[in-house]
Amino acid sequence: MSDVVAYELKGRIAVITINNPPVNALSHGVRKGMQDAFARLNSDAGADAAVLVGGGRTFIAGADIREFGKPMQPPGLHEVLDAMEASKKPIVAAIHGTALGGGLEVALTCHWRVAVASAQVGLPEVKLGLLPGAGGTQRLPRLVGPKMAADLITTGNFAGAKQALAAGVVDEIVGDLVGGAVAFAEKVVKEKRPLRKVSELTDKVSNIDPKFFPEYRATLSKKVRGFLAPMHCLAAVEAACTLPFAEGMKRERALFQELHDHPQRMAQIHIFFAEREAGKIPDVGSDVKPKEIKSAAVIGAGTMGGGIAMNFANVGIPVKILELEQAPLDKGLGVVRKNYETSVARGSTTQATIDKALSLISGTTSYDEIGQADIVVEAVFENMDIKKQVFAKLDQVMKPGAILASNTSTLDIDAIASATKRPEAVIGTHFFSPANVMKLLENVRGKDSSKETIATVMELGKKIRKVPVLAGNCFGFIGNRMLHGYTREAAELLLEGAMPWDVDRVIYNFGLPMGPFAMGDLAGIDVGWRVRQGRGGPPEKHYRIADRLYELGRYGQKTGAGYYKYEGRNATPDPVVQKLVEDTSAEFGITRRKIDDEEILYRCMLPLVNVGAQILDEGIAIRSSDIDVTYVYGYGFPSYRGGPMFWAEQMGLDKVLAMIRKYEQEHGSRWKPAPLLQRLVDQKKGWAAASKAA
Ligand code: 3H9
């Protein structure tokens, strides 16, 4: 057999094992090996049936994503599956770990499936901008009906073995993977069961309520705004209910190809790999062992502190929240409880789960009670003096070896570390609001943060189910440093001729969850005002409108008025703001002009790219894809555009530079191109040439 597919007889059952670590992806060698193995099965007089199993930690994680966009080396997966389906001898899939994408499609082509109790199955192609393209959209509905199939395929969510058994995806749960599967295969042979081909089942896909797909489509389209793949997934599932199997397969193929050739697929696969690359820190090798985090403390019971604590409790790590006064502590703990209760009410978690999480969260007003925690995360007001006081105190009370982390969103980690005698243990762990929901964890290394400290918070990020990225230390790190130019240009556009709702509409249509002014109203106009006061310096022209809103007591959603007026959360443009904006332009002697959508988009987005280039050049970000991950998981940049740096590169760095140069001529030095951008354009190179990971 091939190197990656082994064929071995256990009695009269052939055990075909795929060995393609780490996840048994269906690379060319695996497809070829499987084709040969099933041919051998059918000519092997010593074998009555086969068990297909994955070696190592998992079944098959799907097609080899690295092969997409490259010339396909035969046999294709379809050919292999056709050979399996044509097999005269039964094939039983034995699933452990995960059977995902093409991996589940292989299993669905087997005649039966058994799984261990910890196994999971899923068709996550939608997350890569694709649909299951090897029969998954045609076979799964035939087993479980269109509702469950559409739910799984359009979300990419996994189902556990128990759920898969109940739905009929799996035929039996076994204790011993290979032993159980072989016993199942022997039973099939003994009972002379006719081969069960999923493609021939029709019950679950016949007589579907004619309202089902139109209604499903209408709901789905609202949830997946901007994404192409989910709607294609649904169209393919519908084909399973309206067309014979062979025709449905053709429809699936055509829809798959459209997605495969679409820029969204490239962007989403870029993000898949970028997320995994972000975890690799060039000077922190696998020899550096992260510390085990068995307990945590959080300083500050505000919105961020409470949200951060929930992350620990959700993964079973006990956490103490410290607040010096009892009343704000009680209030903070109350908010945490309410957040959990809302999740139960929404059905996204169970009462038992939140009871367990809540039992792990406690409060204290004394520093003496947190000293034994393995990590402490400070989440107090964003003010250097206060942070330094907290860290000086933490230095006194925390046990040796504890990690001292700050949730600062902008401030100098080295200055914070200077308040302690153990700067090697100090690091930034910047969570995003709401901290229990947003996936990004922007870790910030100081000049003295030890490798062990870095490895620990990167590992911790994964443990608490975040996507960790490591940034260097500068004002605002990766995310907020870039954001400054975006909000500045949005504000300048108002002075020049746009209205808040014009800017927000363009940004929303580009794919962000909301534009900068709706965001300002949500975050609180008073909050921005206070940050500006804290920073000091002369007032900046572009903040004049925000300052005037503050003076009017229009703090945003919480006061029912900000850039918009509100009924509940419903925003409507407000003539008062229109007049205020026009008056402010007049105050600065600016003649307002019509600004088109294209200008709004590029004026807001290109500062992200330009500052991103600067950050990359300085080594604040290790690679451009770390910046993309930061924006997708921390700022709602649409993953189907791959993040700001990927988006810019797809557009062409030369075009990006030309636009930035034009804006520099029109608006002056704030648009000065990043030297790296100019260099890369001169050298006709992409961001990869500036990666610090090489
Ligand atoms: C598909 O199947 C299309 C078909 O329908 C149609 C075809 C015609 N390929 O995530 P991890 C790498 S589309 C290549 O850190 P975990 C990954 O990059 C596919 N490589 O581990 C990483 O590499 P490195 C549908 C892959 O334990 C290493 O494996 N399937 C693939 O946290 C470890 O990965 C999916 O979308 C792949 N398919 O999670 C499943 N998968 O070490 C995608 C992983 O160099 N995969 N790698 O950084 C996953 O969701 C997770 O990797 C999995 C393991 C849950 C399997």
Coordinates of N, CA and C in Angstrom, one line a residue, residues 329-499:
L329 N -18.3 45.9 43.7 CA -18.0 44.5 43.5 C -19.3 43.7 43.3
D330 N -20.3 44.0 44.2 CA -21.6 43.3 44.1 C -22.3 43.7 42.8
K331 N -22.1 44.9 42.3 CA -22.8 45.3 41.1 C -22.1 44.5 39.9
G332 N -20.8 44.4 39.9 CA -20.1 43.7 38.9 C -20.5 42.3 38.8
L333 N -20.5 41.6 40.0 CA -20.9 40.2 40.0 C -22.3 40.0 39.5
G334 N -23.2 41.0 39.9 CA -24.6 41.0 39.4 C -24.6 41.0 37.9
V335 N -23.8 41.8 37.3 CA -23.8 41.9 35.8 C -23.3 40.6 35.2
V336 N -22.3 40.0 35.8 CA -21.9 38.7 35.3 C -23.0 37.7 35.3
R337 N -23.7 37.6 36.4 CA -24.8 36.7 36.6 C -25.9 37.0 35.5
K338 N -26.1 38.2 35.3 CA -27.2 38.6 34.3 C -26.8 38.2 32.9
N339 N -25.5 38.4 32.6 CA -25.0 38.0 31.3 C -25.2 36.5 31.1
Y340 N -24.9 35.7 32.1 CA -25.1 34.3 32.0 C -26.6 33.9 31.8
E341 N -27.4 34.6 32.6 CA -28.8 34.3 32.5 C -29.4 34.7 31.1
T342 N -28.9 35.7 30.6 CA -29.3 36.1 29.2 C -29.0 35.0 28.2
S343 N -27.8 34.4 28.4 CA -27.4 33.3 27.5 C -28.3 32.1 27.6
V344 N -28.7 31.8 28.9 CA -29.6 30.7 29.1 C -31.0 31.0 28.4
A345 N -31.4 32.3 28.6 CA -32.7 32.7 28.1 C -32.7 32.6 26.5
R346 N -31.6 32.9 26.0 CA -31.4 32.9 24.5 C -31.2 31.4 24.0
G347 N -31.0 30.5 24.9 CA -30.8 29.1 24.5 C -29.4 28.8 24.1
S348 N -28.5 29.7 24.3 CA -27.1 29.4 23.8 C -26.3 28.6 24.8
T349 N -26.9 28.5 26.1 CA -26.2 27.6 27.0 C -27.3 27.1 28.0
T350 N -26.8 26.2 28.9 CA -27.8 25.6 29.8 C -27.6 26.1 31.2
Q351 N -28.6 26.0 32.0 CA -28.6 26.4 33.4 C -27.4 25.7 34.1
A352 N -27.3 24.4 33.8 CA -26.3 23.6 34.6 C -24.9 24.2 34.2
T353 N -24.7 24.5 33.0 CA -23.4 25.1 32.5 C -23.1 26.4 33.3
I354 N -24.1 27.3 33.3 CA -23.8 28.5 34.0 C -23.7 28.4 35.5
D355 N -24.4 27.5 36.1 CA -24.3 27.2 37.5 C -22.8 26.8 37.8
K356 N -22.3 26.0 36.9 CA -20.9 25.5 37.2 C -20.0 26.7 37.0
A357 N -20.2 27.5 36.0 CA -19.3 28.7 35.7 C -19.4 29.7 36.9
L358 N -20.6 29.9 37.3 CA -20.8 30.9 38.4 C -20.2 30.4 39.7
S359 N -20.2 29.1 39.9 CA -19.6 28.6 41.2 C -18.1 28.8 41.2
L360 N -17.5 29.1 40.0 CA -16.0 29.3 39.9 C -15.6 30.8 40.0
I361 N -16.6 31.6 40.1 CA -16.3 33.1 40.1 C -16.7 33.6 41.5
S362 N -15.7 34.2 42.2 CA -16.0 34.8 43.5 C -15.4 36.2 43.5
G363 N -15.8 37.0 44.5 CA -15.4 38.4 44.6 C -14.6 38.6 45.9
T364 N -13.7 39.6 45.9 CA -13.0 39.9 47.1 C -12.7 41.4 47.1
T365 N -12.5 42.0 48.3 CA -12.1 43.4 48.4 C -10.7 43.5 48.9
S366 N -10.1 42.3 49.0 CA -8.7 42.3 49.6 C -7.7 41.7 48.7
Y367 N -6.6 42.5 48.5 CA -5.5 42.0 47.7 C -4.9 40.7 48.3
D368 N -5.0 40.6 49.6 CA -4.4 39.4 50.3 C -5.0 38.1 49.8
E369 N -6.2 38.2 49.3 CA -6.9 36.9 48.9 C -6.6 36.5 47.5
I370 N -5.8 37.3 46.7 CA -5.6 36.9 45.3 C -4.2 36.4 45.0
G371 N -3.3 36.5 46.1 CA -1.9 36.3 45.9 C -1.5 35.0 45.3
Q372 N -2.4 34.0 45.5 CA -2.0 32.6 45.1 C -2.4 32.3 43.7
A373 N -3.0 33.2 43.0 CA -3.5 33.0 41.6 C -2.3 32.8 40.7
D374 N -2.5 32.0 39.7 CA -1.4 31.8 38.7 C -1.3 32.9 37.7
I375 N -2.4 33.6 37.5 CA -2.3 34.8 36.7 C -3.3 35.8 37.2
V376 N -2.9 37.1 37.1 CA -3.8 38.2 37.5 C -3.9 39.1 36.3
V377 N -5.2 39.4 36.0 CA -5.4 40.4 34.8 C -6.0 41.7 35.4
E378 N -5.2 42.7 35.2 CA -5.7 44.0 35.7 C -6.6 44.6 34.6
A379 N -7.8 45.1 35.1 CA -8.8 45.7 34.1 C -9.4 46.9 34.8
V380 N -8.5 47.8 35.2 CA -9.0 49.0 35.9 C -9.1 50.2 34.8
F381 N -9.4 51.4 35.3 CA -9.5 52.5 34.4 C -8.2 52.7 33.6
E382 N -8.4 53.2 32.3 CA -7.3 53.3 31.4 C -6.5 54.6 31.8
N383 N -5.7 54.5 32.8 CA -4.9 55.6 33.3 C -3.6 55.1 33.8
M384 N -2.5 55.7 33.3 CA -1.2 55.1 33.7 C -0.9 55.1 35.2
D385 N -1.2 56.3 35.8 CA -0.9 56.4 37.3 C -1.7 55.3 38.1
I386 N -2.9 55.1 37.7 CA -3.7 54.1 38.4 C -3.1 52.7 38.2
K387 N -2.8 52.4 36.9 CA -2.3 51.1 36.6 C -1.0 50.9 37.3
K388 N -0.1 51.9 37.4 CA 1.1 51.7 38.1 C 0.9 51.4 39.5
Q389 N 0.0 52.1 40.1 CA -0.3 51.8 41.6 C -0.8 50.3 41.7
V390 N -1.6 49.9 40.8 CA -2.1 48.5 40.9 C -1.0 47.5 40.8
F391 N -0.1 47.8 39.8 CA 1.0 46.8 39.6 C 2.0 46.8 40.7
A392 N 2.2 48.0 41.3 CA 3.1 48.0 42.5 C 2.5 47.1 43.6
K393 N 1.2 47.2 43.8 CA 0.5 46.4 44.8 C 0.6 44.9 44.4
L394 N 0.4 44.6 43.1 CA 0.4 43.2 42.7 C 1.8 42.6 42.9
D395 N 2.8 43.4 42.7 CA 4.2 43.0 42.9 C 4.4 42.5 44.3
Q396 N 3.7 43.2 45.2 CA 3.8 42.8 46.7 C 3.1 41.6 47.0
V397 N 1.9 41.4 46.4 CA 1.0 40.3 46.9 C 1.1 39.0 46.1
M398 N 1.5 39.1 44.8 CA 1.3 37.9 44.0 C 2.5 37.0 44.3
K399 N 2.2 35.7 44.3 CA 3.2 34.7 44.6 C 4.3 34.7 43.5
P400 N 5.5 34.3 43.8 CA 6.6 34.3 42.8 C 6.1 33.3 41.6
G401 N 6.4 33.8 40.4 CA 6.0 32.9 39.3 C 4.7 33.3 38.7
A402 N 3.9 34.1 39.4 CA 2.6 34.5 38.8 C 2.7 35.4 37.6
I403 N 1.8 35.3 36.7 CA 1.8 36.2 35.5 C 1.0 37.5 35.9
L404 N 1.6 38.6 35.6 CA 1.0 39.9 35.9 C 0.6 40.5 34.6
A405 N -0.7 40.5 34.3 CA -1.2 40.9 32.9 C -2.0 42.2 33.1
S406 N -1.9 43.0 32.0 CA -2.7 44.2 32.0 C -3.7 44.2 30.8
N407 N -4.9 44.5 31.0 CA -5.9 44.6 29.9 C -5.9 46.0 29.3
T408 N -4.8 46.7 29.4 CA -4.7 48.0 28.8 C -5.0 47.9 27.3
S409 N -5.7 48.9 26.7 CA -6.0 48.9 25.3 C -5.0 49.8 24.5
T410 N -4.2 50.6 25.2 CA -3.3 51.5 24.5 C -2.0 51.7 25.2
L411 N -1.9 51.6 26.5 CA -0.8 52.1 27.3 C 0.5 51.3 27.3
D412 N 1.6 52.0 27.6 CA 2.9 51.4 27.5 C 3.1 50.3 28.5
I413 N 3.3 49.1 28.1 CA 3.5 47.9 28.9 C 4.8 48.1 29.8
D414 N 5.8 48.6 29.1 CA 7.1 48.7 29.9 C 6.9 49.7 31.0
A415 N 6.2 50.8 30.8 CA 6.0 51.7 31.9 C 5.2 51.1 33.0
I416 N 4.2 50.3 32.7 CA 3.5 49.5 33.7 C 4.4 48.6 34.4
A417 N 5.2 47.8 33.7 CA 6.1 46.8 34.3 C 7.1 47.5 35.2
S418 N 7.4 48.8 34.9 CA 8.4 49.5 35.7 C 8.0 49.7 37.2
A419 N 6.7 49.5 37.4 CA 6.2 49.6 38.7 C 6.4 48.4 39.6
T420 N 7.0 47.3 38.9 CA 7.2 46.1 39.6 C 8.7 45.8 39.6
K421 N 9.1 44.8 40.4 CA 10.5 44.3 40.4 C 10.6 43.0 39.5
R422 N 9.5 42.7 38.8 CA 9.6 41.5 38.0 C 9.0 41.8 36.6
P423 N 9.6 42.6 35.8 CA 9.1 43.0 34.5 C 9.0 41.8 33.6
E424 N 9.8 40.7 33.9 CA 9.7 39.5 33.0 C 8.3 38.8 33.1
A425 N 7.6 39.1 34.2 CA 6.3 38.4 34.4 C 5.2 39.3 34.0
V426 N 5.5 40.5 33.5 CA 4.4 41.5 33.1 C 4.2 41.4 31.6
I427 N 2.9 41.4 31.2 CA 2.6 41.3 29.8 C 1.2 42.0 29.6
G428 N 0.9 42.4 28.4 CA -0.5 42.9 28.1 C -1.4 41.7 27.6
T429 N -2.6 41.7 28.1 CA -3.6 40.8 27.5 C -4.8 41.6 27.2
H430 N -4.9 42.1 26.0 CA -5.9 43.1 25.7 C -7.2 42.3 25.1
F431 N -8.2 42.3 25.9 CA -9.5 41.7 25.5 C -10.3 42.8 24.8
F432 N -11.3 42.3 24.0 CA -12.2 43.2 23.3 C -13.6 43.1 23.8
S433 N -14.2 44.2 23.8 CA -15.6 44.3 24.4 C -16.7 43.8 23.5
P434 N -17.6 43.0 23.9 CA -17.7 42.4 25.2 C -16.7 41.2 25.3
A435 N -16.0 41.2 26.4 CA -14.8 40.3 26.6 C -15.2 38.9 26.6
N436 N -16.5 38.6 27.0 CA -16.9 37.2 27.0 C -17.3 36.7 25.6
V437 N -17.4 37.6 24.6 CA -17.9 37.3 23.3 C -16.8 37.4 22.3
M438 N -16.1 38.5 22.2 CA -15.2 38.8 21.1 C -14.0 37.8 21.1
K439 N -13.6 37.3 20.0 CA -12.7 36.2 19.9 C -11.2 36.6 20.0
L440 N -10.9 37.9 19.8 CA -9.5 38.3 19.8 C -8.9 38.4 21.2
L441 N -7.7 37.9 21.3 CA -6.9 38.3 22.5 C -5.6 38.9 22.0
E442 N -5.4 40.2 22.1 CA -4.2 40.8 21.6 C -3.2 40.9 22.8
N443 N -2.3 39.9 22.8 CA -1.3 39.9 23.8 C -0.2 40.9 23.4
V444 N 0.4 41.6 24.4 CA 1.4 42.6 24.1 C 2.6 42.4 24.9
R445 N 3.7 42.1 24.2 CA 5.0 41.8 24.9 C 5.7 43.1 25.2
G446 N 6.2 43.2 26.5 CA 7.0 44.3 26.8 C 8.5 44.0 26.5
K447 N 9.4 44.9 26.7 CA 10.8 44.6 26.3 C 11.4 43.5 27.2
D448 N 10.8 43.4 28.5 CA 11.4 42.4 29.4 C 10.5 41.2 29.6
S449 N 9.3 41.1 28.9 CA 8.4 40.0 29.1 C 9.2 38.7 28.8
S450 N 9.2 37.7 29.6 CA 10.0 36.5 29.3 C 9.3 35.6 28.3
K451 N 10.1 34.8 27.7 CA 9.5 33.9 26.7 C 8.4 33.0 27.3
E452 N 8.7 32.6 28.6 CA 7.7 31.8 29.3 C 6.4 32.5 29.5
T453 N 6.5 33.8 29.8 CA 5.3 34.6 30.0 C 4.6 34.7 28.7
I454 N 5.3 34.9 27.6 CA 4.6 35.1 26.3 C 4.0 33.7 26.0
A455 N 4.7 32.6 26.1 CA 4.1 31.3 25.8 C 2.9 31.0 26.6
T456 N 2.9 31.5 27.8 CA 1.8 31.2 28.7 C 0.5 31.9 28.3
V457 N 0.6 33.2 28.0 CA -0.6 33.9 27.6 C -1.1 33.5 26.2
M458 N -0.1 33.1 25.3 CA -0.6 32.6 24.0 C -1.4 31.3 24.2
E459 N -0.8 30.4 25.0 CA -1.5 29.2 25.2 C -2.8 29.4 26.0
L460 N -2.8 30.3 26.9 CA -4.0 30.6 27.7 C -5.1 31.1 26.7
G461 N -4.7 31.9 25.8 CA -5.7 32.5 24.8 C -6.5 31.3 24.1
K462 N -5.7 30.3 23.7 CA -6.4 29.2 23.0 C -7.3 28.4 24.0
K463 N -6.7 28.3 25.3 CA -7.5 27.5 26.3 C -8.8 28.2 26.5
I464 N -8.8 29.5 26.6 CA -10.1 30.2 26.9 C -10.9 30.5 25.6
R465 N -10.5 29.8 24.5 CA -11.2 29.8 23.2 C -11.2 31.1 22.5
K466 N -10.1 31.8 22.7 CA -9.9 33.0 21.9 C -8.9 32.8 20.8
V467 N -8.7 33.7 19.9 CA -7.7 33.7 18.9 C -6.6 34.7 19.4
P468 N -5.5 34.1 19.9 CA -4.4 35.0 20.4 C -3.5 35.5 19.3
V469 N -3.2 36.8 19.4 CA -2.2 37.4 18.5 C -1.2 38.1 19.4
L470 N 0.1 38.1 19.0 CA 1.1 38.8 19.8 C 1.5 40.1 19.1
A471 N 1.4 41.2 19.9 CA 1.8 42.5 19.4 C 3.0 43.0 20.2
G472 N 3.7 43.9 19.5 CA 4.8 44.6 20.3 C 4.2 45.8 21.0
N473 N 5.0 46.5 21.8 CA 4.6 47.5 22.6 C 4.7 48.9 21.9
C474 N 3.5 49.6 21.7 CA 3.5 50.9 21.2 C 2.1 51.5 21.6
F475 N 1.9 52.8 21.4 CA 0.6 53.3 21.8 C -0.5 52.6 21.0
G476 N -1.4 51.9 21.6 CA -2.5 51.3 20.9 C -2.2 49.9 20.3
F477 N -0.9 49.5 20.4 CA -0.5 48.2 19.9 C -0.9 48.0 18.4
I478 N -1.4 46.8 18.0 CA -1.8 46.7 16.6 C -3.2 47.4 16.3
G479 N -4.2 46.9 17.1 CA -5.6 47.2 16.7 C -5.9 48.7 16.9
N480 N -5.7 49.2 18.1 CA -6.1 50.6 18.3 C -5.2 51.6 17.7
R481 N -4.0 51.3 17.5 CA -3.1 52.2 16.8 C -3.6 52.4 15.4
M482 N -4.0 51.3 14.8 CA -4.5 51.5 13.4 C -5.9 52.2 13.3
L483 N -6.7 52.0 14.4 CA -8.0 52.5 14.4 C -8.1 54.0 14.4
H484 N -7.0 54.6 14.9 CA -7.0 56.1 15.1 C -7.3 56.8 13.7
G485 N -6.5 56.3 12.7 CA -6.6 56.9 11.3 C -8.0 56.7 10.7
Y486 N -8.6 55.6 11.0 CA -10.0 55.3 10.5 C -11.0 56.2 11.1
T487 N -11.0 56.4 12.4 CA -12.0 57.3 13.1 C -11.7 58.7 12.7
R488 N -10.4 59.1 12.6 CA -10.0 60.5 12.2 C -10.6 60.8 10.9
E489 N -10.4 59.9 9.9 CA -10.8 60.3 8.5 C -12.4 60.3 8.5
A490 N -13.0 59.4 9.2 CA -14.5 59.4 9.3 C -14.9 60.8 9.8
A491 N -14.3 61.3 10.8 CA -14.7 62.6 11.4 C -14.4 63.7 10.4
E492 N -13.2 63.6 9.7 CA -12.9 64.7 8.7 C -13.9 64.7 7.6
L493 N -14.4 63.5 7.2 CA -15.4 63.4 6.1 C -16.7 64.2 6.5
L494 N -17.0 64.2 7.8 CA -18.2 65.0 8.2 C -17.9 66.4 8.0
L495 N -16.8 66.9 8.3 CA -16.5 68.3 8.2 C -16.5 68.7 6.7
E496 N -16.1 67.8 5.8 CA -15.9 68.1 4.4 C -17.3 68.0 3.6
G497 N -18.2 67.2 4.1 CA -19.5 67.2 3.4 C -20.4 66.0 3.6
A498 N -19.8 64.9 4.3 CA -20.7 63.7 4.5 C -21.5 63.9 5.8
M499 N -22.5 63.1 5.9 CA -23.2 63.0 7.2 C -22.9 61.6 7.9

